[in-house]
Tab-separated table of C-alpha atoms and ligand atoms in Angstrom:
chain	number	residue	atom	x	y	z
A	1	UNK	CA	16.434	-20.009	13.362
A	2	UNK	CA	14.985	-16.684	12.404
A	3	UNK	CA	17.986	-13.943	11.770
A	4	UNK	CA	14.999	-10.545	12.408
A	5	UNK	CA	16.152	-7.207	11.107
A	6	UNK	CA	17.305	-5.292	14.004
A	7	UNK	CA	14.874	-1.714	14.686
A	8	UNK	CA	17.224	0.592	12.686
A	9	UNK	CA	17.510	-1.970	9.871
A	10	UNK	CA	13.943	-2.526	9.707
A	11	UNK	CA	13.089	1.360	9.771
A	12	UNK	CA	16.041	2.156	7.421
A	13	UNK	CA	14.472	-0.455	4.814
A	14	UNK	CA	11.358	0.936	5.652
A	15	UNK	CA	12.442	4.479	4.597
A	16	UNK	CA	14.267	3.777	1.376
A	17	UNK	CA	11.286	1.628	0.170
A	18	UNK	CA	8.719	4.277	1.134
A	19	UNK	CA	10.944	7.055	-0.693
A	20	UNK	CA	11.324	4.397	-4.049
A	21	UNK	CA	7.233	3.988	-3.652
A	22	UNK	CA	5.499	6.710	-5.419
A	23	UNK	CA	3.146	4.610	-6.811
A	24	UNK	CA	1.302	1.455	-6.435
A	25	UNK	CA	3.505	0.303	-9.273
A	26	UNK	CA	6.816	1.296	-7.566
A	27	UNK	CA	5.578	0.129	-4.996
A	28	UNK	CA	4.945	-3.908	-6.512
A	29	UNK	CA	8.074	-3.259	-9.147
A	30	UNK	CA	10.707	-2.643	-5.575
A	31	UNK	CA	8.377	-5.438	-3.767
A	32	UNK	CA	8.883	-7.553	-6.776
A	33	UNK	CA	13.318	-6.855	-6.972
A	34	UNK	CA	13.638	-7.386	-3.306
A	35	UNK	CA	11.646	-11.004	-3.581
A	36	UNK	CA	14.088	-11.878	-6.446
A	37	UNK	CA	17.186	-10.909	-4.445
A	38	UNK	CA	15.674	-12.900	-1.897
A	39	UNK	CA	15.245	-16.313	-3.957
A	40	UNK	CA	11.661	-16.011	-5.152
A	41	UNK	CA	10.889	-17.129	-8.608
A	42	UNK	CA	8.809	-15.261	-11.196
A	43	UNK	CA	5.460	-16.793	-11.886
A	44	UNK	CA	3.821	-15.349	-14.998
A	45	UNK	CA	0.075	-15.712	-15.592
A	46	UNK	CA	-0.492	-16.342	-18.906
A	47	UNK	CA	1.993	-19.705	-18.166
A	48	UNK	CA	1.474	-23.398	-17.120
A	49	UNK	CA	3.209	-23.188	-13.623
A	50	UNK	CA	4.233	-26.700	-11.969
A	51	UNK	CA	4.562	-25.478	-8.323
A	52	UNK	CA	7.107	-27.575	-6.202
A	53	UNK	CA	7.463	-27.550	-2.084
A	54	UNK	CA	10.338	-26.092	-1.010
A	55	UNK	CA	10.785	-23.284	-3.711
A	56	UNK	CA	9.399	-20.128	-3.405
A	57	UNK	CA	7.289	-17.877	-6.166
A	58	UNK	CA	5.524	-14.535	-6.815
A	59	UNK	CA	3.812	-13.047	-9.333
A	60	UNK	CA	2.012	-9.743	-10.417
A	61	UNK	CA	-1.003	-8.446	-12.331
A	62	UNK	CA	-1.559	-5.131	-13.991
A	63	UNK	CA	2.314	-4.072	-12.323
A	64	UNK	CA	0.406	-3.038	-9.472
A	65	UNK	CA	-0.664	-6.322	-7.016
A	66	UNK	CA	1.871	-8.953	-5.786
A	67	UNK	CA	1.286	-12.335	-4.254
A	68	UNK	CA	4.520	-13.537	-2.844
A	69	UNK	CA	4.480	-17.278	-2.196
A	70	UNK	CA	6.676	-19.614	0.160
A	71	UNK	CA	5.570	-23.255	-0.815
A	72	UNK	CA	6.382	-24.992	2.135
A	73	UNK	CA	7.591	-29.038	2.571
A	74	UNK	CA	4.974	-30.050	4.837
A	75	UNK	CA	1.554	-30.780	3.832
A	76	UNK	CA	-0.982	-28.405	2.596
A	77	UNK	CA	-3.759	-30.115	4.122
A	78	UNK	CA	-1.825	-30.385	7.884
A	79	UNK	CA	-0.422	-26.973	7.931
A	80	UNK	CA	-2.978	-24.653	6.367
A	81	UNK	CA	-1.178	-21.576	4.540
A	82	UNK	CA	-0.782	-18.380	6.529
A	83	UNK	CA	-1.411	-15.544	5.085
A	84	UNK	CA	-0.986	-11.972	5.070
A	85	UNK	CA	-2.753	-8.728	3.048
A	86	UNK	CA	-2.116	-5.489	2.617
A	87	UNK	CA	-2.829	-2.808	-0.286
A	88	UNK	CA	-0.152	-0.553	-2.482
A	89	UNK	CA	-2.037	2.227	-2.878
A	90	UNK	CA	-2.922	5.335	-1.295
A	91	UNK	CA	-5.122	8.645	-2.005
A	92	UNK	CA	-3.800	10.949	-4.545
A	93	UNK	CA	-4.268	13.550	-7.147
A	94	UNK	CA	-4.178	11.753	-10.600
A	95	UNK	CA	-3.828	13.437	-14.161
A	96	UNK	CA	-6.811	13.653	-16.090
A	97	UNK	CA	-6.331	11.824	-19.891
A	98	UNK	CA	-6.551	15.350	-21.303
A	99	UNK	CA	-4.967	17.088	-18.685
A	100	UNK	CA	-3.887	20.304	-20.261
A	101	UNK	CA	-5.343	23.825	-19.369
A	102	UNK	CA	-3.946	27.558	-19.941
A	103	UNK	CA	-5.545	29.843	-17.314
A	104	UNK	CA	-3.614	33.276	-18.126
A	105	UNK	CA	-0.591	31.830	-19.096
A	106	UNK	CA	-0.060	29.469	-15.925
A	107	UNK	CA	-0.262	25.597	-17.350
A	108	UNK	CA	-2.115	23.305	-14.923
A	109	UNK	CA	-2.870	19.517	-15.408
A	110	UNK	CA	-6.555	18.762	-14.188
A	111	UNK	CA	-6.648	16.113	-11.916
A	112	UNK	CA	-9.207	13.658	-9.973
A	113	UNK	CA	-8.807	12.925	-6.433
A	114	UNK	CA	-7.991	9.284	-6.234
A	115	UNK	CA	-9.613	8.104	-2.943
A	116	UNK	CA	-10.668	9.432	0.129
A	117	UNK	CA	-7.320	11.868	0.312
A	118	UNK	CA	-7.237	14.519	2.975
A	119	UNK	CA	-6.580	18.007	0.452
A	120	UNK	CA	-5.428	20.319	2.596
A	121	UNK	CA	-2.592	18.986	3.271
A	122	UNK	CA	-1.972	18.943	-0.639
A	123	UNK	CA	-1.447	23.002	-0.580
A	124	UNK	CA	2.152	24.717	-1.150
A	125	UNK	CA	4.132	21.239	-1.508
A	126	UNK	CA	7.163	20.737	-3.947
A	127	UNK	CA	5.606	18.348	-5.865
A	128	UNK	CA	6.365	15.393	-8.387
A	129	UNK	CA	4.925	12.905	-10.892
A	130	UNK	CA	5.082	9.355	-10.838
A	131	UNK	CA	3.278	6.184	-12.430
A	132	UNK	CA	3.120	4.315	-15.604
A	133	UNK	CA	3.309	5.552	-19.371
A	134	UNK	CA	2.105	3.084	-21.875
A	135	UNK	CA	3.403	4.043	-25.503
A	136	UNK	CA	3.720	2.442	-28.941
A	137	UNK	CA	7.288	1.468	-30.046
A	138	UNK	CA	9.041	1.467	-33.267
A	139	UNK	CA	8.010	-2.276	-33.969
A	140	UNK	CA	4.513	-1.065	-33.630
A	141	UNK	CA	4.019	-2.637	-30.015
A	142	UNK	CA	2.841	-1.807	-27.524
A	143	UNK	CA	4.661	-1.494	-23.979
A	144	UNK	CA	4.720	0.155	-20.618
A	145	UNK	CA	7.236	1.542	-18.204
A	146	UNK	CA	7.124	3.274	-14.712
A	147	UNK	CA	8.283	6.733	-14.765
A	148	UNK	CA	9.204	8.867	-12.008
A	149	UNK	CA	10.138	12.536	-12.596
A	150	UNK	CA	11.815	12.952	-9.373
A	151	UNK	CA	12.530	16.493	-8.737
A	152	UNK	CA	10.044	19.203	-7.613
A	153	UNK	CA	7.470	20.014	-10.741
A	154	UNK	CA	4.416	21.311	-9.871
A	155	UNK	CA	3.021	23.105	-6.992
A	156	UNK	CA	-0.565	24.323	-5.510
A	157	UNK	CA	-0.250	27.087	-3.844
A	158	UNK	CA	-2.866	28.587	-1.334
A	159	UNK	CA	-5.023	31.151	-1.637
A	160	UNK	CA	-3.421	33.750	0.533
A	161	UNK	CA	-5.628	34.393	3.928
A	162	UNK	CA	-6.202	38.540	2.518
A	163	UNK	CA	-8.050	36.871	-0.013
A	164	UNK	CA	-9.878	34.774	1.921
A	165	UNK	CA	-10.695	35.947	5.846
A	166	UNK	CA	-12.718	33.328	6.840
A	167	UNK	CA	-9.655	30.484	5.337
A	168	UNK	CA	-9.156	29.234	8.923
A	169	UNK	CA	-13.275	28.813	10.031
A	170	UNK	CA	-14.514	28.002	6.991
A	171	UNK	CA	-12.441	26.904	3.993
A	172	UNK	CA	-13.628	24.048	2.260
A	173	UNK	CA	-12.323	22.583	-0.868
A	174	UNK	CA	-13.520	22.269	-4.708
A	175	UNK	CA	-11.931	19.089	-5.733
A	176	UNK	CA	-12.533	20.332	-9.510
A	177	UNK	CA	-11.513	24.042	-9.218
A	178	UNK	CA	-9.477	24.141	-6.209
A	179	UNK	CA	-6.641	21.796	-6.336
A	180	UNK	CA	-5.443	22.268	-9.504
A	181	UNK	CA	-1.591	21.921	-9.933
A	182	UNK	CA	0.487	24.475	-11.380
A	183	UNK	CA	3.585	22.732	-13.893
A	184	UNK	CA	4.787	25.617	-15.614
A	185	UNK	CA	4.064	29.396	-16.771
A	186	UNK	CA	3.988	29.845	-20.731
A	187	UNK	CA	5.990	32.821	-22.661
A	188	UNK	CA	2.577	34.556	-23.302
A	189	UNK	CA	-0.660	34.066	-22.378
A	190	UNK	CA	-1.909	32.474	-25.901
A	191	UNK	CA	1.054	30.557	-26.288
A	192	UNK	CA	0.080	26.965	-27.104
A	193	UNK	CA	-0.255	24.344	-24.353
A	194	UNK	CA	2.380	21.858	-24.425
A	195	UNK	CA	1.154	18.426	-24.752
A	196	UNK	CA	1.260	16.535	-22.496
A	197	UNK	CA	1.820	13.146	-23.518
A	198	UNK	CA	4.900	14.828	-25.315
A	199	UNK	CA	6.181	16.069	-22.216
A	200	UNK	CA	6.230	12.371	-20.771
A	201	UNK	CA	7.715	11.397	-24.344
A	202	UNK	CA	10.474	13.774	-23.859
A	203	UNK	CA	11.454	12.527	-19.622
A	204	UNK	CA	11.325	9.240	-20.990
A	205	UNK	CA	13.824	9.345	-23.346
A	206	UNK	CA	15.383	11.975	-20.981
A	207	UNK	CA	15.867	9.172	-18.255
A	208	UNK	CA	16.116	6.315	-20.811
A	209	UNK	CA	17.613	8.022	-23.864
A	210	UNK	CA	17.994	4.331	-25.855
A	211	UNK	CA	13.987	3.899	-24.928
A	212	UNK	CA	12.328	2.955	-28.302
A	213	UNK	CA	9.141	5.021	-27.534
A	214	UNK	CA	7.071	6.447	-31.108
A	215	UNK	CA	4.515	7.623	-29.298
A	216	UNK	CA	2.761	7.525	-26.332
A	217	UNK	CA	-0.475	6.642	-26.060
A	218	UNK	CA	-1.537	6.601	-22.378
A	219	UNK	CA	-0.116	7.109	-18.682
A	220	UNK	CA	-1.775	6.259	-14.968
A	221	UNK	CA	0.443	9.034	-13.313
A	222	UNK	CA	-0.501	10.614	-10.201
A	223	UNK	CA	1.409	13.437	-8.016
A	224	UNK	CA	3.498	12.864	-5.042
A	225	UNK	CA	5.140	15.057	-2.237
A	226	UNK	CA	8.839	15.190	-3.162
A	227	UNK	CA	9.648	15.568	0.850
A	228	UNK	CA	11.141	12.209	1.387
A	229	UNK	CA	9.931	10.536	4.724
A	230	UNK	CA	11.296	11.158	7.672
A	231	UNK	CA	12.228	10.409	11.650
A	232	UNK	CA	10.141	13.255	13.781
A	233	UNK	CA	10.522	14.361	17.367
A	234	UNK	CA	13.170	15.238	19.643
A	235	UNK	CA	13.924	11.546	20.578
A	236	UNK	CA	13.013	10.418	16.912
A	237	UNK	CA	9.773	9.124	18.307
A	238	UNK	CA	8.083	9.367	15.175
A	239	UNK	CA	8.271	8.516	11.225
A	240	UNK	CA	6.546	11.340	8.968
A	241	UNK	CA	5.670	9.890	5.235
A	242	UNK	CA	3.235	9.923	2.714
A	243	UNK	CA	1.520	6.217	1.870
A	244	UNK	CA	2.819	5.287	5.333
A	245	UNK	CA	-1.518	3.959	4.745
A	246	UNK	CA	-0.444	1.537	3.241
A	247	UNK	CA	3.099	0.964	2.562
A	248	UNK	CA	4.461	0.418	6.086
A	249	UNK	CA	1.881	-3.152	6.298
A	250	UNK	CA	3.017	-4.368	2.871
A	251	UNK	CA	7.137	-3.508	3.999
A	252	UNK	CA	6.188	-5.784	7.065
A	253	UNK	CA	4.790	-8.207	4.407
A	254	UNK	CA	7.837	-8.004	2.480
A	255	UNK	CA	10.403	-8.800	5.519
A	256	UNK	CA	8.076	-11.011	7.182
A	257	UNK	CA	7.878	-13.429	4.259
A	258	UNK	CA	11.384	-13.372	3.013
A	259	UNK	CA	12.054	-14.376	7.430
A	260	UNK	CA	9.397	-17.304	6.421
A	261	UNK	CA	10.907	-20.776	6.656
A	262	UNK	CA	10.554	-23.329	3.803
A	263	UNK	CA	8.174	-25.876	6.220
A	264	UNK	CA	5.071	-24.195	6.526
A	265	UNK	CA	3.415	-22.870	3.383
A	266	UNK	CA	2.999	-18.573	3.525
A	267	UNK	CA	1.754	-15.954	0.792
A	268	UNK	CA	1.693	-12.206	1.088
A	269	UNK	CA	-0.458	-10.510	-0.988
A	270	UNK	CA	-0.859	-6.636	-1.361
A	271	UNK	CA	-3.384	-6.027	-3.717
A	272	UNK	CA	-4.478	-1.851	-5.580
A	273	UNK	CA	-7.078	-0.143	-5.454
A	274	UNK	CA	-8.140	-0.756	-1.859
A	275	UNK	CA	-8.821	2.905	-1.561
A	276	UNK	CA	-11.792	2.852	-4.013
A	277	UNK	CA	-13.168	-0.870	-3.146
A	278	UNK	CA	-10.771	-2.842	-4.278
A	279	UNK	CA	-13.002	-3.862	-7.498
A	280	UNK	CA	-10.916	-4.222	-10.222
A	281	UNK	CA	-9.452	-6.851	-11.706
A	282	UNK	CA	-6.102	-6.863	-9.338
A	283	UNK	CA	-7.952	-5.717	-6.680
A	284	UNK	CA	-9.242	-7.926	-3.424
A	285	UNK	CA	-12.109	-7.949	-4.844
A	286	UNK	CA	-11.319	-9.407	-8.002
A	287	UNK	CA	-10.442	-13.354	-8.433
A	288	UNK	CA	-6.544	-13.048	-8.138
A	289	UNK	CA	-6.160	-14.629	-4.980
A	290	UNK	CA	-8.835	-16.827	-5.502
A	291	UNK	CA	-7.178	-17.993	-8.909
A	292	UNK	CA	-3.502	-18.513	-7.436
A	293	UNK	CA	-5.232	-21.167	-5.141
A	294	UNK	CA	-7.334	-22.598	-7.664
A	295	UNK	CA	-4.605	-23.171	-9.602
A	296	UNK	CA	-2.224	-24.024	-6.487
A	297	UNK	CA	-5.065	-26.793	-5.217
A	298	UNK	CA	-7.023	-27.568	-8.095
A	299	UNK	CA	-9.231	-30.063	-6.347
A	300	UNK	CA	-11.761	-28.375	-4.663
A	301	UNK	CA	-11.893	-30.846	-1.733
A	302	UNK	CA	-8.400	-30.219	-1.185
A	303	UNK	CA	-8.626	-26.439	-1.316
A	304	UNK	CA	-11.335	-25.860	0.579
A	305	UNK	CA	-10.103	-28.293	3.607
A	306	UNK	CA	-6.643	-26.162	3.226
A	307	UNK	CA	-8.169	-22.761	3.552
A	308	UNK	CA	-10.068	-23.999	6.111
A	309	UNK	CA	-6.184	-24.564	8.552
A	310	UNK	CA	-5.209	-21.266	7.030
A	311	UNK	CA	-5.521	-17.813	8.147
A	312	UNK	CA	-5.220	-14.451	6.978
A	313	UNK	CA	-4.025	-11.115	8.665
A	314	UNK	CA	-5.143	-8.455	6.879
A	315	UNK	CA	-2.925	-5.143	7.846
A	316	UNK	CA	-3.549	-1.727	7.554
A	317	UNK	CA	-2.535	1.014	9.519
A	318	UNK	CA	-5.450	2.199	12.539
A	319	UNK	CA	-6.438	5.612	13.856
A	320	UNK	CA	-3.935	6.989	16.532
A	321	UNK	CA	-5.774	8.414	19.597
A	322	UNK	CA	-4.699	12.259	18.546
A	323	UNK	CA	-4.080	14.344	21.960
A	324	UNK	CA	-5.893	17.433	20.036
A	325	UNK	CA	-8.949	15.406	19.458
A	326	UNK	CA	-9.439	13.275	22.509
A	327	UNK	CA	-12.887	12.978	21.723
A	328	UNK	CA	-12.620	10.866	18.439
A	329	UNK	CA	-11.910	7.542	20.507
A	330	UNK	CA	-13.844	5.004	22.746
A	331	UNK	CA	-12.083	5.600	25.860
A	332	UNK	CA	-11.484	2.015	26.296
A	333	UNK	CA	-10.288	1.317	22.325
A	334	UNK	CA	-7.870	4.093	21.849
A	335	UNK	CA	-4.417	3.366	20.595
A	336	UNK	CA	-1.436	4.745	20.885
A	337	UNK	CA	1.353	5.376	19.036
A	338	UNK	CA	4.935	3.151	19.699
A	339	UNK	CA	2.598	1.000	21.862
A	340	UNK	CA	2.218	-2.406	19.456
A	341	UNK	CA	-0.131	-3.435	16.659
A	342	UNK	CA	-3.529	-2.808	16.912
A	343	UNK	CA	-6.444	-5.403	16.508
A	344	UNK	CA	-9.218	-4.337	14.739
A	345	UNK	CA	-12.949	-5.345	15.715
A	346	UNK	CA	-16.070	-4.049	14.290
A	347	UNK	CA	-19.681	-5.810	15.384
A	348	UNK	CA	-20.770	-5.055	12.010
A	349	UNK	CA	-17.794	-6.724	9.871
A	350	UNK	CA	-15.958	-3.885	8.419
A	351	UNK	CA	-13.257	-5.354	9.918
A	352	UNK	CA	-13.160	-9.740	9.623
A	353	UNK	CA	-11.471	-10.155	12.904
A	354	UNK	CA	-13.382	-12.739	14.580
A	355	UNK	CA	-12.761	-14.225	18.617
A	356	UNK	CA	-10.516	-16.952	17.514
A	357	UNK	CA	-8.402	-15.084	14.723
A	358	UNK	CA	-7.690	-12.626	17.271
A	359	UNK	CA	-6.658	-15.044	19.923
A	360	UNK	CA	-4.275	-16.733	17.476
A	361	UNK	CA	-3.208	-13.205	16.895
A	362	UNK	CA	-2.348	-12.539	20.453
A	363	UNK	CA	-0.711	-16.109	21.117
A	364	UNK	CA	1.473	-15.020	18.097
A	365	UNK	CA	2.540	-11.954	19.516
A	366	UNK	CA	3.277	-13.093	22.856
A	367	UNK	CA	5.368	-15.235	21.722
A	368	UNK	CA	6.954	-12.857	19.692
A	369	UNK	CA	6.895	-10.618	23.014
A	370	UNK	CA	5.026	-7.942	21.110
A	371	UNK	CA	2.499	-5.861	22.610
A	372	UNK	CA	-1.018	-5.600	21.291
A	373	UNK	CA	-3.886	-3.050	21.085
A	374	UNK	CA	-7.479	-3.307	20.406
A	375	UNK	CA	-9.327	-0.347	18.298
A	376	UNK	CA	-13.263	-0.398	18.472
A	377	UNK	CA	-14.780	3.121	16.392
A	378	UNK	CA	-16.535	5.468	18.771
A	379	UNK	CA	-20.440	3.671	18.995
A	380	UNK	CA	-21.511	6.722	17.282
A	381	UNK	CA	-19.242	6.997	14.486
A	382	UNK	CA	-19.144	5.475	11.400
A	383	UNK	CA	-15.976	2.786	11.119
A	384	UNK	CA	-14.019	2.651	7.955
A	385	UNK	CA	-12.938	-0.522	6.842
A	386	UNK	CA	-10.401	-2.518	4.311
A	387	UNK	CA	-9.247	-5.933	2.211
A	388	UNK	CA	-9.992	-7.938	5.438
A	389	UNK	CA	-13.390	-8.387	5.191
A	390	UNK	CA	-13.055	-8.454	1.161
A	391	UNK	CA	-11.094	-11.551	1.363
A	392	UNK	CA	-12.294	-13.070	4.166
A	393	UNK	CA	-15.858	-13.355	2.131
A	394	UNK	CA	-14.389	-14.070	-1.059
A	395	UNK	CA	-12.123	-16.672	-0.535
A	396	UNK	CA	-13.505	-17.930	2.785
A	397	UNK	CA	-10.487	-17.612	4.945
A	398	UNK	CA	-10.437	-17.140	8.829
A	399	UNK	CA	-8.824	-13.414	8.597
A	400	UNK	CA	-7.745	-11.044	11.383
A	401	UNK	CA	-7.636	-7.352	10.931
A	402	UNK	CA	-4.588	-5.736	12.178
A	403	UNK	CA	-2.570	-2.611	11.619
A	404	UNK	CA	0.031	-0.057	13.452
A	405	UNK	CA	-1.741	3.383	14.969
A	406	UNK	CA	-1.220	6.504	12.965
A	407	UNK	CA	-1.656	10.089	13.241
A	408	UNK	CA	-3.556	11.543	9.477
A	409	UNK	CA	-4.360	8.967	7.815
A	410	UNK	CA	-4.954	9.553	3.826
A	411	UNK	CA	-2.933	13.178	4.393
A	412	UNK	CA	-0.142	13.555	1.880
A	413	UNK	CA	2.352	13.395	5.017
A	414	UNK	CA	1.098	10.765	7.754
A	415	UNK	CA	2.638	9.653	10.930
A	416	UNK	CA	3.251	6.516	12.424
A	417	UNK	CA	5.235	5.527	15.876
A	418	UNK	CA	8.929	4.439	15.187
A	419	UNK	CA	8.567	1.006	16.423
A	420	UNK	CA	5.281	-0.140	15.481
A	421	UNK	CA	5.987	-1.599	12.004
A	422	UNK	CA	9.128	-3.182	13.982
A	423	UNK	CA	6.261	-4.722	16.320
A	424	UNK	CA	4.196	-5.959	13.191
A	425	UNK	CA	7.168	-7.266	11.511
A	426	UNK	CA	8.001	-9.654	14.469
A	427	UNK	CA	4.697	-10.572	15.416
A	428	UNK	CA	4.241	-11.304	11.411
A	429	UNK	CA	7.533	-13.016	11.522
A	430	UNK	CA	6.218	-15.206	14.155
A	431	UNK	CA	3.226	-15.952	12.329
A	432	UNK	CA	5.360	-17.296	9.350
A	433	UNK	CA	7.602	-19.564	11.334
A	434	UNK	CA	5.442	-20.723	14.478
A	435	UNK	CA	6.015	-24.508	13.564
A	436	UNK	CA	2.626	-25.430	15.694
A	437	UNK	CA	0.304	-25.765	12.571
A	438	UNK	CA	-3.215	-23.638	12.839
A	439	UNK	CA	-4.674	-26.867	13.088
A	440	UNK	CA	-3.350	-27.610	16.498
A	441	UNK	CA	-3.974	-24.582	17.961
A	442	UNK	CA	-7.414	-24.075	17.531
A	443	UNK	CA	-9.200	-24.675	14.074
A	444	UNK	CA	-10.919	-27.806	13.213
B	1	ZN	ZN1	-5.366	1.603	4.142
């Protein structure tokens, strides 16, 4: 019997774990403590692992990808393994390694845009920093830990409109010159730069003040809006967030797989650096996946006759027909917010959704009683595209791309309906508990 998270629990958890989430390591780290609480076992990697039905695992790599894992009691080989995908990180501004620049007396930290981020949005926020800091200790090892300043550090401001008539025709942006943050304004200006691997020294042992750090030697930190998200609209309609793209899909992941029963076997994986191609070695791209079922199955008979009953849906949030911008959507494909998950087809596979994934998708959610959508990109527009495919052609599984509509996608402050995640979550909850195996239902 399935006990589902009510709408306001579900978008409450939702909230706090999108506010805890700065980073695709927050992100896995709070992913990682709410799969403990919830009876999951740590796998490491560099162990032998002797994986028994019934219990349930997950495991990380580079403290930024999670597979979660619920090894079910019935057979691999009858009832397939159901999975679902979705990616931890989002486009950002990251620190350059030598970040540091004095332009007359104002102290900015260079930074490269990570992914396809929308800027202007980035302009006259209350910003912070957030990510990992790798330093060497007093033993001489070395170690990492997530940091997360918090409070309101930095700022880029605008360049006023006096300065700039044409700013609302024609403003485009310099991603080298023009987004620059501003962290702090020196005494004079020749004063030495502050360094700034010191200055993550010093909030480390500011936060952590028994933190055994000598020195530290590098840092993945990237900047974040410190505007925590947030219900919009008169009747609440609306959540407002940054990495809503793709945080929401991996929080209906998280919930759906915890809801999975221990018969059928289901994995969630949420995977970095979708944004840039997920090639890296935690990335879709890369082998872990791949490896967890080699290692899971190590007969290749076996595995490839039990990825052949399982299925993947790959979330990830969809374009939002926007009521200033009619135009942007096929007339007939055009989702809308609060109205149910959205199934992604593309004739030209940048999305893996094929006739029968999506059927088993909609069975799912009628059962579930959740509505569904279909998005199709304008025939004259280019279609974006995300780990669905990825997977689907490395690992060979039948995959379905899905996501919930949103409003700015890859701003710093998105916007999503307040009930599609809900919708996801129970059709993904349904997906993990349906006891008809994928066999039965269509695949052969
Ligand atoms: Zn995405």
């Amino acid at each position: 019997m399935i006990n589902l998270l009510s709408l306001g629990e579900f978008n409450n958890g939702l909230l706090r774990f999108l506010r805890a989430s700065p980073t695709p390591f927050h992100a896995t780290s709070n992913l990682a403590s709410r799969l403990m609480s919830a009876g999951f076992q740590l796998l490491r990697e560099g162990d032998a692992w002797s994986l028994i039905p019934g219990n349930r695992y997950f495991l990380t790599r580079n403290d930024s990808s999670i597979i979660a894992f619920v090894y079910g009691k019935s057979d691999l080989l009858s009832s397939g393994i159901r999975m679902l995908g979705a990616h931890t990180d989002s486009p950002c501004l990251k620190v350059k390694p030598r970040a540091e620049l004095n332009r007359r007396g104002y102290f900015q930290l260079g930074v490269e845009v990570y992914g396809g981020a929308l800027l202007a949005p980035w302009y006259d926020r209350d910003l912070s920093m957030a990510g990992r800091v790798s330093f060497r200790d007093n033993q001489g090892h070395i170690t990492s830990v997530l940091i997360d300043f918090e409070r309101p550090i930095a700022t880029i401001p605008s360049l006023a409109i006096h300065l700039d008539r044409e700013a609302n025709n024609s403003r485009s942006i310099n991603a080298q010159k023009d987004i620059v943050p501003l962290i702090l304004q020196l005494p004079t200006e020749d004063a030495a730069l502050p360094d700034f691997r010191s200055i993550l020294h010093a909030e480390l042992l500011r936060q952590q003040p028994k933190i055994p750090v000598a020195k530290v030697l590098d840092y993945e930190i990237s900047f974040y809006d410190t505007q925590g998200p947030s219900f919009v609209g008169l009747e609440q309609d609306f959540i407002a967030s940054a990495r809503l793209d793709n945080l929401l899909s991996c929080y209906v992941g998280l919930e759906s797989i915890i809801q999975a029963n221990d018969e059928v076997s289901s994995l969630l994986i949420c995977t970095d650096h979708e944004e840039v191609g997920s090639t890296s070695c935690c990335g879709a791209k890369g082998p872990l996946l791949q490896q967890f079922l080699e290692r899971l199955l190590p007969d290749i008979e076996q595995r490839v006759r039990v990825i052949e009953r399982s299925m993947m849906i790959s979330a990830d949030n969809a374009h939002g027909i926007h009521p200033n911008f009619m135009d942007k959507h096929d007339e007939n494909h055009a989702p809308i917010l609060n109205r149910g998950p959205v199934i992604k087809v593309n004739a030209n596979q940048r999305y893996a959704t094929t006739s029968e994934t999506a059927s088993l998708f909609r069975w799912f959610c009628e059962r579930a009683e959740v509505p569904v959508q279909t998005f199709v990109a304008r025939s004259d527009m280019g279609c974006g595209s995300t780990i669905g495919p990825i997977v689907a052609s490395e690992v060979g599984v039948k995959t379905i791309d899905v996501g919930c509509s949103t409003f700015a996608m890859h701003s710093i402050r998105e916007l999503a309906g307040a009930k599609d995640g809900w919708w996801l979550y129970k059709a993904g909850s349904e997906f993990f508990n349906c006891e008809v195996p994928l066999v039965a239902l269509n695949f052969s």
